[in-house]
PDB file of C-alpha atoms in Angstrom:
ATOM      1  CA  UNK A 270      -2.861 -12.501 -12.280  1.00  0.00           C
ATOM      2  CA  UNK A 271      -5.084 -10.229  -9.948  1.00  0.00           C
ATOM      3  CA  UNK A 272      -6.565 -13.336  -8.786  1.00  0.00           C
ATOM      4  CA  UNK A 273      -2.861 -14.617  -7.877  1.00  0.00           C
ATOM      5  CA  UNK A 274      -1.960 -11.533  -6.246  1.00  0.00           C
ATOM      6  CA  UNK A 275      -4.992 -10.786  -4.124  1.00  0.00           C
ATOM      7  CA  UNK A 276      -4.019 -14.754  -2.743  1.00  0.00           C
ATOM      8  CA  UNK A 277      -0.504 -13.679  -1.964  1.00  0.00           C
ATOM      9  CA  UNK A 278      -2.197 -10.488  -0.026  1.00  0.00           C
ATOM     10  CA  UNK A 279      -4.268 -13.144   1.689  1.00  0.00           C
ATOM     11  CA  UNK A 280      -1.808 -15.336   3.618  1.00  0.00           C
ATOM     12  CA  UNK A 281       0.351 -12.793   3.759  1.00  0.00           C
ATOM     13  CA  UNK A 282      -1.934 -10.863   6.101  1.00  0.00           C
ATOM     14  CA  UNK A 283      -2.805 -14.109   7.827  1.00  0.00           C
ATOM     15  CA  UNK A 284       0.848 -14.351   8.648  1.00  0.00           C
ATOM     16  CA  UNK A 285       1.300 -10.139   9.438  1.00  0.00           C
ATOM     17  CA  UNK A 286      -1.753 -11.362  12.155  1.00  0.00           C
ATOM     18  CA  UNK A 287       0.860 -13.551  14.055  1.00  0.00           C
ATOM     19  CA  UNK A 288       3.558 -10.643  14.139  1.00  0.00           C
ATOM     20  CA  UNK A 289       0.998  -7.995  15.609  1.00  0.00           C
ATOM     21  CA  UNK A 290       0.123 -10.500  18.192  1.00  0.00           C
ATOM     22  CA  UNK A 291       3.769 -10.719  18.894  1.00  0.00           C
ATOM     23  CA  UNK A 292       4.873  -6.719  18.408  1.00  0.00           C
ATOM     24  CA  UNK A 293       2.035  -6.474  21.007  1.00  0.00           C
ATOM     25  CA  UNK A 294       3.680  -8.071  23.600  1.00  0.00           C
ATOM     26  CA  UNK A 295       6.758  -6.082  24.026  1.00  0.00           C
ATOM     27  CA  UNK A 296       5.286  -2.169  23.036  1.00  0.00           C
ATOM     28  CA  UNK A 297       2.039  -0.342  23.394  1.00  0.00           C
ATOM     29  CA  UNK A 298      -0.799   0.036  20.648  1.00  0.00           C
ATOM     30  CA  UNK A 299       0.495   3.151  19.635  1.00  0.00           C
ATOM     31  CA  UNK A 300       3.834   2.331  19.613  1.00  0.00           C
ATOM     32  CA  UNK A 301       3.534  -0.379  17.347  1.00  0.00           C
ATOM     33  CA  UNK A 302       0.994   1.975  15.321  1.00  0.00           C
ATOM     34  CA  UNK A 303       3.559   4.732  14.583  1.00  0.00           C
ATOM     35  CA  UNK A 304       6.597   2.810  13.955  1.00  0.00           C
ATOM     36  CA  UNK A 305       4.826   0.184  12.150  1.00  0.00           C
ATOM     37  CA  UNK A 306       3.817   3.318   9.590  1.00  0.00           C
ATOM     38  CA  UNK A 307       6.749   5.197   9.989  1.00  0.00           C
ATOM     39  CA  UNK A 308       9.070   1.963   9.301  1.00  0.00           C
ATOM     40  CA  UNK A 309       6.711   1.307   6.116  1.00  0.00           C
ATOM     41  CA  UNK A 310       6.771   4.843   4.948  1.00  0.00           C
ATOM     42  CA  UNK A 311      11.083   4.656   5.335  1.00  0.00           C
ATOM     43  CA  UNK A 312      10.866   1.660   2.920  1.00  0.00           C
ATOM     44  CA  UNK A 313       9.279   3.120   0.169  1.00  0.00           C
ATOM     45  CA  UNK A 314      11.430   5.965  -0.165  1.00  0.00           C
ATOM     46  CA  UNK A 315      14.340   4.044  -2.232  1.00  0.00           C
ATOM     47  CA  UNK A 316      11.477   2.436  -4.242  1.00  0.00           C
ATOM     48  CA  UNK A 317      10.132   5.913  -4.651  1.00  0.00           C
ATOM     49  CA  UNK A 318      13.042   7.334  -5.824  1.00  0.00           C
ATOM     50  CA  UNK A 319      13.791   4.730  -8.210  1.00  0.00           C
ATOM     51  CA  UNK A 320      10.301   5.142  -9.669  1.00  0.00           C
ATOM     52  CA  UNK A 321      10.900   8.873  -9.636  1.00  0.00           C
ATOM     53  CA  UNK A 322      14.405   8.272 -11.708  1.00  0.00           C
ATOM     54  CA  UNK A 323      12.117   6.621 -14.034  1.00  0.00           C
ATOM     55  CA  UNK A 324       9.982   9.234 -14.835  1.00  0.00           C
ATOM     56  CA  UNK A 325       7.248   8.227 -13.221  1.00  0.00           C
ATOM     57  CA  UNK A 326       5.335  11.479 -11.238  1.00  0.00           C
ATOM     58  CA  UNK A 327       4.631  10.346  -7.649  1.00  0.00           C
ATOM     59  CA  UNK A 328       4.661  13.567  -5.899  1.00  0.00           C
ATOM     60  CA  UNK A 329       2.748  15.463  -8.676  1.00  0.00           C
ATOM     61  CA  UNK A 330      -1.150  15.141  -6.668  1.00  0.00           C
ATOM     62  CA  UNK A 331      -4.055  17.281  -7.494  1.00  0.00           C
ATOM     63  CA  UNK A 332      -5.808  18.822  -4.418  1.00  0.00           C
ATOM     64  CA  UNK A 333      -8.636  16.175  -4.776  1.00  0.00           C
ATOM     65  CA  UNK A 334      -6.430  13.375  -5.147  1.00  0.00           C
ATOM     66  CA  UNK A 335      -4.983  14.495  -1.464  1.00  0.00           C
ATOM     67  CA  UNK A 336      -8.392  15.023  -0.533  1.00  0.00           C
ATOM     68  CA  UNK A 337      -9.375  11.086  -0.852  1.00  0.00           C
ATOM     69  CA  UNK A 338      -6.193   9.657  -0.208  1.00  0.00           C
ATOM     70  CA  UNK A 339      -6.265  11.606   3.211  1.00  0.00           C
ATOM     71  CA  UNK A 340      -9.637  10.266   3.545  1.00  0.00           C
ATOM     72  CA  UNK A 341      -8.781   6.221   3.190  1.00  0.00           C
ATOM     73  CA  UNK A 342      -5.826   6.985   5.138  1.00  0.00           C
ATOM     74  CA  UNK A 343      -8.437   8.624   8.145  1.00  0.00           C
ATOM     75  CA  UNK A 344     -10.553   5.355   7.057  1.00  0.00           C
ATOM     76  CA  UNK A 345      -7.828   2.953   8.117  1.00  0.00           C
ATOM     77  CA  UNK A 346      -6.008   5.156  10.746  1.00  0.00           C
ATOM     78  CA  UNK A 347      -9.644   4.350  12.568  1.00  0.00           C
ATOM     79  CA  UNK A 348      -9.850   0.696  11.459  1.00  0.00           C
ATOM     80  CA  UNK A 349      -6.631  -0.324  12.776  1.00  0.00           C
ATOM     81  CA  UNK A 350      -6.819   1.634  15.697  1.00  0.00           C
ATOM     82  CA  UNK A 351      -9.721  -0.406  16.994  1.00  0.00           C
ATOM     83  CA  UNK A 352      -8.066  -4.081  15.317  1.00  0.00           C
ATOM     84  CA  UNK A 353      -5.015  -3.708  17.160  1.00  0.00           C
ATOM     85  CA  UNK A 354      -6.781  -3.303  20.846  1.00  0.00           C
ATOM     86  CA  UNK A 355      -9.294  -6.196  19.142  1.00  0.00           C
ATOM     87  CA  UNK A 356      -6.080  -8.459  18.190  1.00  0.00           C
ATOM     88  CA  UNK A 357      -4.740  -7.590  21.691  1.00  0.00           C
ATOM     89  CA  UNK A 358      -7.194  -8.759  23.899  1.00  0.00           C
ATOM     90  CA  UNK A 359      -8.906 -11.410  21.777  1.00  0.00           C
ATOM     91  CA  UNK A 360      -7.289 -14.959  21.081  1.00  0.00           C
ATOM     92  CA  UNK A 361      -5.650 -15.244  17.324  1.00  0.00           C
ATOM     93  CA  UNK A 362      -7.690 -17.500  16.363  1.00  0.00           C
ATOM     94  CA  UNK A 363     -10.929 -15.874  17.041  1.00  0.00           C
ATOM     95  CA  UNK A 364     -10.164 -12.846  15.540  1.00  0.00           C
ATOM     96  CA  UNK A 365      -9.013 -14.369  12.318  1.00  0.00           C
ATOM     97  CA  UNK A 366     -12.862 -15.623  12.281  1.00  0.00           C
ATOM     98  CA  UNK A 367     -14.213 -12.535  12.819  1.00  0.00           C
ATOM     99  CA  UNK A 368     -12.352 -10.399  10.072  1.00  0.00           C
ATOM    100  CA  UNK A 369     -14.019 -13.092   7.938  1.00  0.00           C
ATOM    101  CA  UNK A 370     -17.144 -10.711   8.693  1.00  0.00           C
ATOM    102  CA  UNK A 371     -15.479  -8.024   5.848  1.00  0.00           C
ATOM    103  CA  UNK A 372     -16.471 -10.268   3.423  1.00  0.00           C
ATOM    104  CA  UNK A 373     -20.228  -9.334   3.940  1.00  0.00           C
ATOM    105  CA  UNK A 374     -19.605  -5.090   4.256  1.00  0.00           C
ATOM    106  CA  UNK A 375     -17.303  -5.318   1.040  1.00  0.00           C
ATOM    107  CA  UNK A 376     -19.956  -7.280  -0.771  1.00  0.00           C
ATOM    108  CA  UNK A 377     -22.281  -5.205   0.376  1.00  0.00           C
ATOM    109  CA  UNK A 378     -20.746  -2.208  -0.955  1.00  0.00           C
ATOM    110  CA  UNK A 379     -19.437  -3.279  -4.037  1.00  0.00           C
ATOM    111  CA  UNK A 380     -22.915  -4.387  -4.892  1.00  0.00           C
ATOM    112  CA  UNK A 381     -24.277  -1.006  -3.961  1.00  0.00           C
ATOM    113  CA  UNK A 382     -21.547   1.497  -4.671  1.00  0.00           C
ATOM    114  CA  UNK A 383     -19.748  -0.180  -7.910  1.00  0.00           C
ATOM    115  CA  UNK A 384     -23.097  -1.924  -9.482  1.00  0.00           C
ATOM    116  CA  UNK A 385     -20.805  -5.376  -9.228  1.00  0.00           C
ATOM    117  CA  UNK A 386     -23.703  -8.085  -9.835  1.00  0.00           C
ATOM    118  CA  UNK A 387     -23.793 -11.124  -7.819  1.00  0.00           C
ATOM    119  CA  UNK A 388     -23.789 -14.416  -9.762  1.00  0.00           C
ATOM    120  CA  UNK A 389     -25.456 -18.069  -8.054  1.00  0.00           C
ATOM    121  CA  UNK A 390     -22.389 -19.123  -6.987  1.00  0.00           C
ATOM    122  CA  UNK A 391     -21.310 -16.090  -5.070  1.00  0.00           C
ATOM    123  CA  UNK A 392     -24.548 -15.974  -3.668  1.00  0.00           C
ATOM    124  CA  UNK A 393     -24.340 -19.818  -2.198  1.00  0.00           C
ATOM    125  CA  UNK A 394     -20.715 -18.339  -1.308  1.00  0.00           C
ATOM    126  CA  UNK A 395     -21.952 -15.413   1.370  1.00  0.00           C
ATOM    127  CA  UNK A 396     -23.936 -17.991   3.002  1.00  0.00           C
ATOM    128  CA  UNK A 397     -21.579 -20.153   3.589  1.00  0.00           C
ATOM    129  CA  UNK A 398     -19.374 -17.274   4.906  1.00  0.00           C
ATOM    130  CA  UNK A 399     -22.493 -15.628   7.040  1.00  0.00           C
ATOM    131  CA  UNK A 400     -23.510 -19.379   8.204  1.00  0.00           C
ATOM    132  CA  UNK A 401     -19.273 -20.029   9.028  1.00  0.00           C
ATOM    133  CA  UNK A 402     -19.662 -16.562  11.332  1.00  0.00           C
ATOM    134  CA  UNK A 403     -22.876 -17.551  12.857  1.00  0.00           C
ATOM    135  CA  UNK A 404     -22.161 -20.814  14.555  1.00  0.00           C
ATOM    136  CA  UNK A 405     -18.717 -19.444  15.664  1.00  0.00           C
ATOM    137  CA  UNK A 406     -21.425 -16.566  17.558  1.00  0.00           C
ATOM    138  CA  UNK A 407     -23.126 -19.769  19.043  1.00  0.00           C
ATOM    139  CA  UNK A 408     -20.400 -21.860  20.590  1.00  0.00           C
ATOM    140  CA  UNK A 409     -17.945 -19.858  22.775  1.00  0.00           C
ATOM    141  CA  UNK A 410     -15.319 -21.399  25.018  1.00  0.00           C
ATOM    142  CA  UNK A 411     -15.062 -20.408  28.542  1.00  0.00           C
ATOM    143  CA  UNK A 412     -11.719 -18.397  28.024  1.00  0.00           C
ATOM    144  CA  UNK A 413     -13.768 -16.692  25.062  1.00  0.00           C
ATOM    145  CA  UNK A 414     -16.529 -15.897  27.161  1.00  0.00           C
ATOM    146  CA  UNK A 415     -14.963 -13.864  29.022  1.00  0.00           C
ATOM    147  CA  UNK A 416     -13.494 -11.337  26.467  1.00  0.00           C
ATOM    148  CA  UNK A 417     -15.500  -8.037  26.601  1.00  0.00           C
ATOM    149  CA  UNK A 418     -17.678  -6.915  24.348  1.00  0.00           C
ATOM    150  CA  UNK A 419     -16.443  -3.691  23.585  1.00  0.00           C
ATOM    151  CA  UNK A 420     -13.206  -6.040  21.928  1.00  0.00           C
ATOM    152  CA  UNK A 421     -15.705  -7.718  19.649  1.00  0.00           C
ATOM    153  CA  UNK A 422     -17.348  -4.745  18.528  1.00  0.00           C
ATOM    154  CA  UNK A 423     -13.934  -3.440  17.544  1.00  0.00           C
ATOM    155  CA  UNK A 424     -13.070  -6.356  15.308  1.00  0.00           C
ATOM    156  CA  UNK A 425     -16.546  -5.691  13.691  1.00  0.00           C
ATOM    157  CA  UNK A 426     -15.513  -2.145  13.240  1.00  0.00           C
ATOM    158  CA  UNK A 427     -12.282  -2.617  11.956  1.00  0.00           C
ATOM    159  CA  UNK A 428     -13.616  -4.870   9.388  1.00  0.00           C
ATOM    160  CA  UNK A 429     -16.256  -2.426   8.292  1.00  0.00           C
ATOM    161  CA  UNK A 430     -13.934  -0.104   7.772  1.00  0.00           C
ATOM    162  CA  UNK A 431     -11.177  -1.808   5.853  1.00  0.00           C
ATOM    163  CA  UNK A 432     -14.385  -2.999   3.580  1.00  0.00           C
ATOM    164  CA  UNK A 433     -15.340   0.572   3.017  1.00  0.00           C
ATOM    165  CA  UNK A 434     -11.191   1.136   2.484  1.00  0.00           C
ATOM    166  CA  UNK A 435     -11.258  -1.440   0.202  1.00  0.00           C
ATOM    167  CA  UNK A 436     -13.973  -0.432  -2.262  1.00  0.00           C
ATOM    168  CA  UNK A 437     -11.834   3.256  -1.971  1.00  0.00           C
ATOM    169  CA  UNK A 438      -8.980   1.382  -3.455  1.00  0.00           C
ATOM    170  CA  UNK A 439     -10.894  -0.099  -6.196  1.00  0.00           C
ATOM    171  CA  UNK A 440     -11.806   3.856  -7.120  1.00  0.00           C
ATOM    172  CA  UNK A 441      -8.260   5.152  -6.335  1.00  0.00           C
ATOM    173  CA  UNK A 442      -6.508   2.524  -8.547  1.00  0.00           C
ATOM    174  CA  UNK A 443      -8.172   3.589 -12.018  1.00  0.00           C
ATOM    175  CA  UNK A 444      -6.371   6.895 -12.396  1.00  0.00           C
ATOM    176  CA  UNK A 445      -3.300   6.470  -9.906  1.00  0.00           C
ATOM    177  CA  UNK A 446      -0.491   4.013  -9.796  1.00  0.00           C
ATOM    178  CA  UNK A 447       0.058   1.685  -6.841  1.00  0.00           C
ATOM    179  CA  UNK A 448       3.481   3.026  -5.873  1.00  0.00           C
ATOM    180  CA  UNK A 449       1.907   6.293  -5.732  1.00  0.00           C
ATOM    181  CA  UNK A 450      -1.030   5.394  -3.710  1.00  0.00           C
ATOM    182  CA  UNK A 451       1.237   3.675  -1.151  1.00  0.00           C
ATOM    183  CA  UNK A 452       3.776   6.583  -1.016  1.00  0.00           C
ATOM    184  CA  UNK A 453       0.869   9.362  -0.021  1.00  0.00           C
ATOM    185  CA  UNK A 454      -1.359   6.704   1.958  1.00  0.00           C
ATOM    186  CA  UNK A 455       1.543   5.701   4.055  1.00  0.00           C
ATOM    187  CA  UNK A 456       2.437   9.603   4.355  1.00  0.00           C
ATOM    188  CA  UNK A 457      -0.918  11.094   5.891  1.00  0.00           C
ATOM    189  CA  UNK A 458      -1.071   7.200   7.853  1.00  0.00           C
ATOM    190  CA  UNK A 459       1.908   7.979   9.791  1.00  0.00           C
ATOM    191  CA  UNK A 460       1.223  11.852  10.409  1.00  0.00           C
ATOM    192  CA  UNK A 461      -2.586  11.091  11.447  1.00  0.00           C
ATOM    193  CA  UNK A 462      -1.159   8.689  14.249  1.00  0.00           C
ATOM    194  CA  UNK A 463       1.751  11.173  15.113  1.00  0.00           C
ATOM    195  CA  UNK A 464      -0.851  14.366  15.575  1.00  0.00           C
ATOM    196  CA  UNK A 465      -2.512  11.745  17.265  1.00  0.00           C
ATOM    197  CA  UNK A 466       0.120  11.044  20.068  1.00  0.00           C
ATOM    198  CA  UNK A 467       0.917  14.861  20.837  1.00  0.00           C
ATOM    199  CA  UNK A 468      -2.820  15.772  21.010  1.00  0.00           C
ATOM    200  CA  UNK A 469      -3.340  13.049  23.739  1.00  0.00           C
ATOM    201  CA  UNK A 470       0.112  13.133  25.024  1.00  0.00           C
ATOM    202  CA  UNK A 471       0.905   9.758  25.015  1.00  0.00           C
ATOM    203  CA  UNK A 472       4.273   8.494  26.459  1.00  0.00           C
ATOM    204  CA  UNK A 473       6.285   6.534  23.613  1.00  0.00           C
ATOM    205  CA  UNK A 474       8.958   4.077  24.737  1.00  0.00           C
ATOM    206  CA  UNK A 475      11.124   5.097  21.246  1.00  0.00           C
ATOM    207  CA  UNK A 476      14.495   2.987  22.431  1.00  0.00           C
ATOM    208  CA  UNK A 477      11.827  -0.006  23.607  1.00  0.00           C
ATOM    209  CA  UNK A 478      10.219   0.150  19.886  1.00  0.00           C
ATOM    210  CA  UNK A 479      12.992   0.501  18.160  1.00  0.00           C
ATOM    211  CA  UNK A 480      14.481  -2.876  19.561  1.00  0.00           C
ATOM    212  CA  UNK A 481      11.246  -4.941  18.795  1.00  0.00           C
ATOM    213  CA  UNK A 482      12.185  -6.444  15.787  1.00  0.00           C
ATOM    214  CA  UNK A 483       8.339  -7.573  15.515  1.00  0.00           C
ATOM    215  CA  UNK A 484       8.015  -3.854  14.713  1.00  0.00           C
ATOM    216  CA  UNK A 485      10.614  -4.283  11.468  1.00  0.00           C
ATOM    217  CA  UNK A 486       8.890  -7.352  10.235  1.00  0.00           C
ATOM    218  CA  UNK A 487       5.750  -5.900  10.638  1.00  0.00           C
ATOM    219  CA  UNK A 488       5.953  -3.007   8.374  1.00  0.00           C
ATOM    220  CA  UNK A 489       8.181  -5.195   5.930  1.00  0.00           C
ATOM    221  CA  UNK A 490       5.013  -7.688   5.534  1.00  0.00           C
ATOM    222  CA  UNK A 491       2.540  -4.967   5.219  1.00  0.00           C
ATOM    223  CA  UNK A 492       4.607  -2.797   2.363  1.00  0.00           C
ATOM    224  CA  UNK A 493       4.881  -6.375   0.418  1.00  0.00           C
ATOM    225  CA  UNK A 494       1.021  -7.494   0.891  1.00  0.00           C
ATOM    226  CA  UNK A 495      -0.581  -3.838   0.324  1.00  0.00           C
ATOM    227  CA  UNK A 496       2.072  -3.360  -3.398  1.00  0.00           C
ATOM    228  CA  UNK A 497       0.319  -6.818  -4.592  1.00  0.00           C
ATOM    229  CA  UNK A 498      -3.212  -5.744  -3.092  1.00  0.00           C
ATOM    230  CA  UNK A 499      -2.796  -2.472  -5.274  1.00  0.00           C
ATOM    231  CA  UNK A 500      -1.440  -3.905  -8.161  1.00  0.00           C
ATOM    232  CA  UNK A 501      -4.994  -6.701  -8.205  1.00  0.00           C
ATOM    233  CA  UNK A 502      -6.827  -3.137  -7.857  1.00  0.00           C
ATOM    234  CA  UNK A 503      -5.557  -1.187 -10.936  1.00  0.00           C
ATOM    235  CA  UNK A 504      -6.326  -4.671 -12.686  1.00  0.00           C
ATOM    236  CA  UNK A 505      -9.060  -3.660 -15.233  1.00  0.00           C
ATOM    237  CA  UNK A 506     -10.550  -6.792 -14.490  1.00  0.00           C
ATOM    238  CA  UNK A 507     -10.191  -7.264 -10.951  1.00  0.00           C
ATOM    239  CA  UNK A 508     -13.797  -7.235  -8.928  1.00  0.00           C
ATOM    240  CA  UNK A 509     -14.337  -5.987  -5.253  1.00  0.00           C
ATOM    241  CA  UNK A 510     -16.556  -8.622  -4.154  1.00  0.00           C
ATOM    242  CA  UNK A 511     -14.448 -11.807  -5.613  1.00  0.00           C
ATOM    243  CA  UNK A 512     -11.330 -10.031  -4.432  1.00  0.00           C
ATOM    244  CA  UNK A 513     -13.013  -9.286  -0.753  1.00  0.00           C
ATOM    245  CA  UNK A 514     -13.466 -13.554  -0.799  1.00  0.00           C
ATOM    246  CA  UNK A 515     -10.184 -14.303  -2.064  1.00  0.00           C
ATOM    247  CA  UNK A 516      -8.129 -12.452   0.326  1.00  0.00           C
ATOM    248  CA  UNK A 517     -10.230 -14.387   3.391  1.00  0.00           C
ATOM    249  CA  UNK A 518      -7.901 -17.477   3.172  1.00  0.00           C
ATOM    250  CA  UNK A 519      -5.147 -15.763   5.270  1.00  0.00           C
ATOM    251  CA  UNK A 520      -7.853 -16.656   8.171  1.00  0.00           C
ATOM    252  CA  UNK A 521      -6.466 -20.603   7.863  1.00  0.00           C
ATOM    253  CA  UNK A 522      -3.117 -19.003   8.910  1.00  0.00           C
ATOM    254  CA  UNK A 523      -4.716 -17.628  11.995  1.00  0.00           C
ATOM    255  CA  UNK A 524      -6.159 -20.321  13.337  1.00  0.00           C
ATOM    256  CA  UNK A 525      -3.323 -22.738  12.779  1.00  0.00           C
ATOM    257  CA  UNK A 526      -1.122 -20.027  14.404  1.00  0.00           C
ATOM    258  CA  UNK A 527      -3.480 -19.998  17.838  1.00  0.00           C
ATOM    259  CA  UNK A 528      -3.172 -23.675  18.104  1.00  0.00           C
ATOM    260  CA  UNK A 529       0.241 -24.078  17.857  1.00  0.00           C
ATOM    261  CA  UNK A 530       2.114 -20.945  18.973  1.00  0.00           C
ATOM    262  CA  UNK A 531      -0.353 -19.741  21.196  1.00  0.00           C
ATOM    263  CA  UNK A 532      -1.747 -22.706  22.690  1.00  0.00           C
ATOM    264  CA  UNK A 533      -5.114 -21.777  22.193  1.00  0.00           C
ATOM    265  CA  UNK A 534      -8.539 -23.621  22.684  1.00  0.00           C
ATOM    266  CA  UNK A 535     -11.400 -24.728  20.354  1.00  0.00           C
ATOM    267  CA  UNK A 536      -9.284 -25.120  16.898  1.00  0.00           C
ATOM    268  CA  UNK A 537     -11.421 -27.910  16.089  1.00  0.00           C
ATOM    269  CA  UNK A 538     -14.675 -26.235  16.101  1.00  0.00           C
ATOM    270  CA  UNK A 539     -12.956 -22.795  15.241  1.00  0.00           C
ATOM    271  CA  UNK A 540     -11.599 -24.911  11.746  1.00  0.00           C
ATOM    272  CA  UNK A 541     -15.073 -26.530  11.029  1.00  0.00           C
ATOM    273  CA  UNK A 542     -16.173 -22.977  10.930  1.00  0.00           C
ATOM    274  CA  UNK A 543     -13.612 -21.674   8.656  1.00  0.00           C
ATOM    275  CA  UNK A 544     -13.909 -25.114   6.220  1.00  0.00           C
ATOM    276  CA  UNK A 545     -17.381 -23.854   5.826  1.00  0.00           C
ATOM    277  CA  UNK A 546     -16.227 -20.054   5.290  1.00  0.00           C
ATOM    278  CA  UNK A 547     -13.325 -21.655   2.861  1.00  0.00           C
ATOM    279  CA  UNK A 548     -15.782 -23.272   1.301  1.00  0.00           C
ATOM    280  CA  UNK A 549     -18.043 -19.858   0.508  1.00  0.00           C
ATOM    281  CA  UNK A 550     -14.709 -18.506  -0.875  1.00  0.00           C
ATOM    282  CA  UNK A 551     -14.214 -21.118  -3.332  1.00  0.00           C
ATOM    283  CA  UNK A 552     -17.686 -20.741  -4.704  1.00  0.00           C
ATOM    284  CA  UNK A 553     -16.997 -17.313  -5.169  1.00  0.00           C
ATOM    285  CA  UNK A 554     -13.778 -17.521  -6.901  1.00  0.00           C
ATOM    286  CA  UNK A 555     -15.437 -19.851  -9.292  1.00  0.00           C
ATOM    287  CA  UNK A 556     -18.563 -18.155  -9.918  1.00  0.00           C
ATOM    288  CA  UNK A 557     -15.782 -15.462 -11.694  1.00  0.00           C
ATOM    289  CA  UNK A 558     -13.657 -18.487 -13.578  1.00  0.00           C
ATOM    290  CA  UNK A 559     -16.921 -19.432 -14.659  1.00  0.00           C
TER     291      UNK A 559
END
């Protein structure tokens, strides 16, 4: 089942790529940012209070649990921060390639931090998926070539630190349940990017957000995708490293969407690269089947 749900989580955030592109185009960064959370964080409340009707203690934290939760939520205010001006400036298609670069920090770090032993298959698997990301570095078309650097180094970022968030999850998820992880996660997400537009004063077009629907489906797609990613998590059996490969295959999504809604260039070569990455996914899923 964890298998089946990290999938879901997969194309599902292949798909949340396309709205972000598209929420981009009518608000700011930080205007999607806040009432992308703040929209998530309102949609859990009836689910919250359901769950609370049901016994189940989801305000009831200990100081450390608030401690690390605040932490991951830090972790990913940072990460998509710096994926959002990445996804803004950079074609779709390209950055769906890129993020494929997660799967080699959250290998890394399950390896290192959880112990998680690699298996012959998984190993054939990361080269595949470091060989995928290496000849997309070594063909560039000329609209690509002209992206800034600084935009590439955020996708890299970004995907560092949704590995690290990852592997946080993995931790969280033995001793708290998802809806309660989401609830407080979504909580300190939203206030860390609202302290963050009255420090820097930032002017907020609130009527102009509220009418981009993008916004809405956004935060609808994110609640849906992060519930099954947490649920694969508190699975007993669930692995970091399998899980970071699985969730990969949204990148398909990605690239299909910069061919044909944004008319983008080099989806031939840009697939050939992710057939190869695909292909280091599959050997990792079955090196756990096995």
């Amino acid at each position: 089942m964890w298998v089946w749900l990290t999938l879901s989580y997969g194309l599902i955030k292949g798909t949340r790529e396309i709205v972000k592109k598209k929420s981009l185009t009518k608000s700011t960064v930080m205007e999607v940012l806040f009432f992308y959370t703040l929209f998530g964080f309102l949609l859990l409340i009836p689910d919250a209070v359901i769950a609370m009707n049901k016994g189940e203690q989801l305000l009831t934290v200990s100081l450390s649990e608030i401690g690390v939760i605040a932490l991951k939520s830090f972790i990913i205010f940072l990460a998509w921060m710096a994926s959002f001006h990445a996804i803004k400036k950079i074609p779709l298609s390209l950055y769906g390639l890129l993020d494929l670069s997660r799967v080699l920090f959250a290998t890394l770090l399950g390896v290192l931090v959880l112990k998680e032993t690699l298996y012959g298959l998984q190993i054939v698997g990361l080269i595949l998926v470091a060989t995928g990301l290496i000849m997309l570095k070594l063909r560039k078309n000329k609209d690509e070539q002209e992206i800034r650097v600084i935009y590439i180094l955020f996708a890299f970022a970004s995907c560092l630190l949704n590995a690290v968030s990852g592997l946080m999850d993995k931790i969280l998820m033995k001793d708290m349940s998802p809806k309660k992880m989401q609830l407080w996660y979504m909580l300190f997400l939203m206030l860390f990017y609202l302290l963050y537009i009255l420090v820097r004063r930032i002017k907020i077009d609130i009527k102009g957000a509220l009418k981009n629907y993008w916004i809405w489906i956004l935060s609808i797609l994110f609640i849906i995708a992060d519930r099954a990613l947490f649920l694969a998590n508190a699975d007993g059996a669930s692995r970091v490293t399998v899980m970071t490969l699985i969730k990969q295959s949204g990148c398909l999504v990605t690239i299909l969407a910069g061919k044909f809604i944004f008319k983008e260039k080099g989806i031939g070569y840009k697939l050939i690269c992710a057939a190869i990455i695909i292909a280091g996914i599959v050997l990792g899923v079955m090196a756990k089947a096995s």
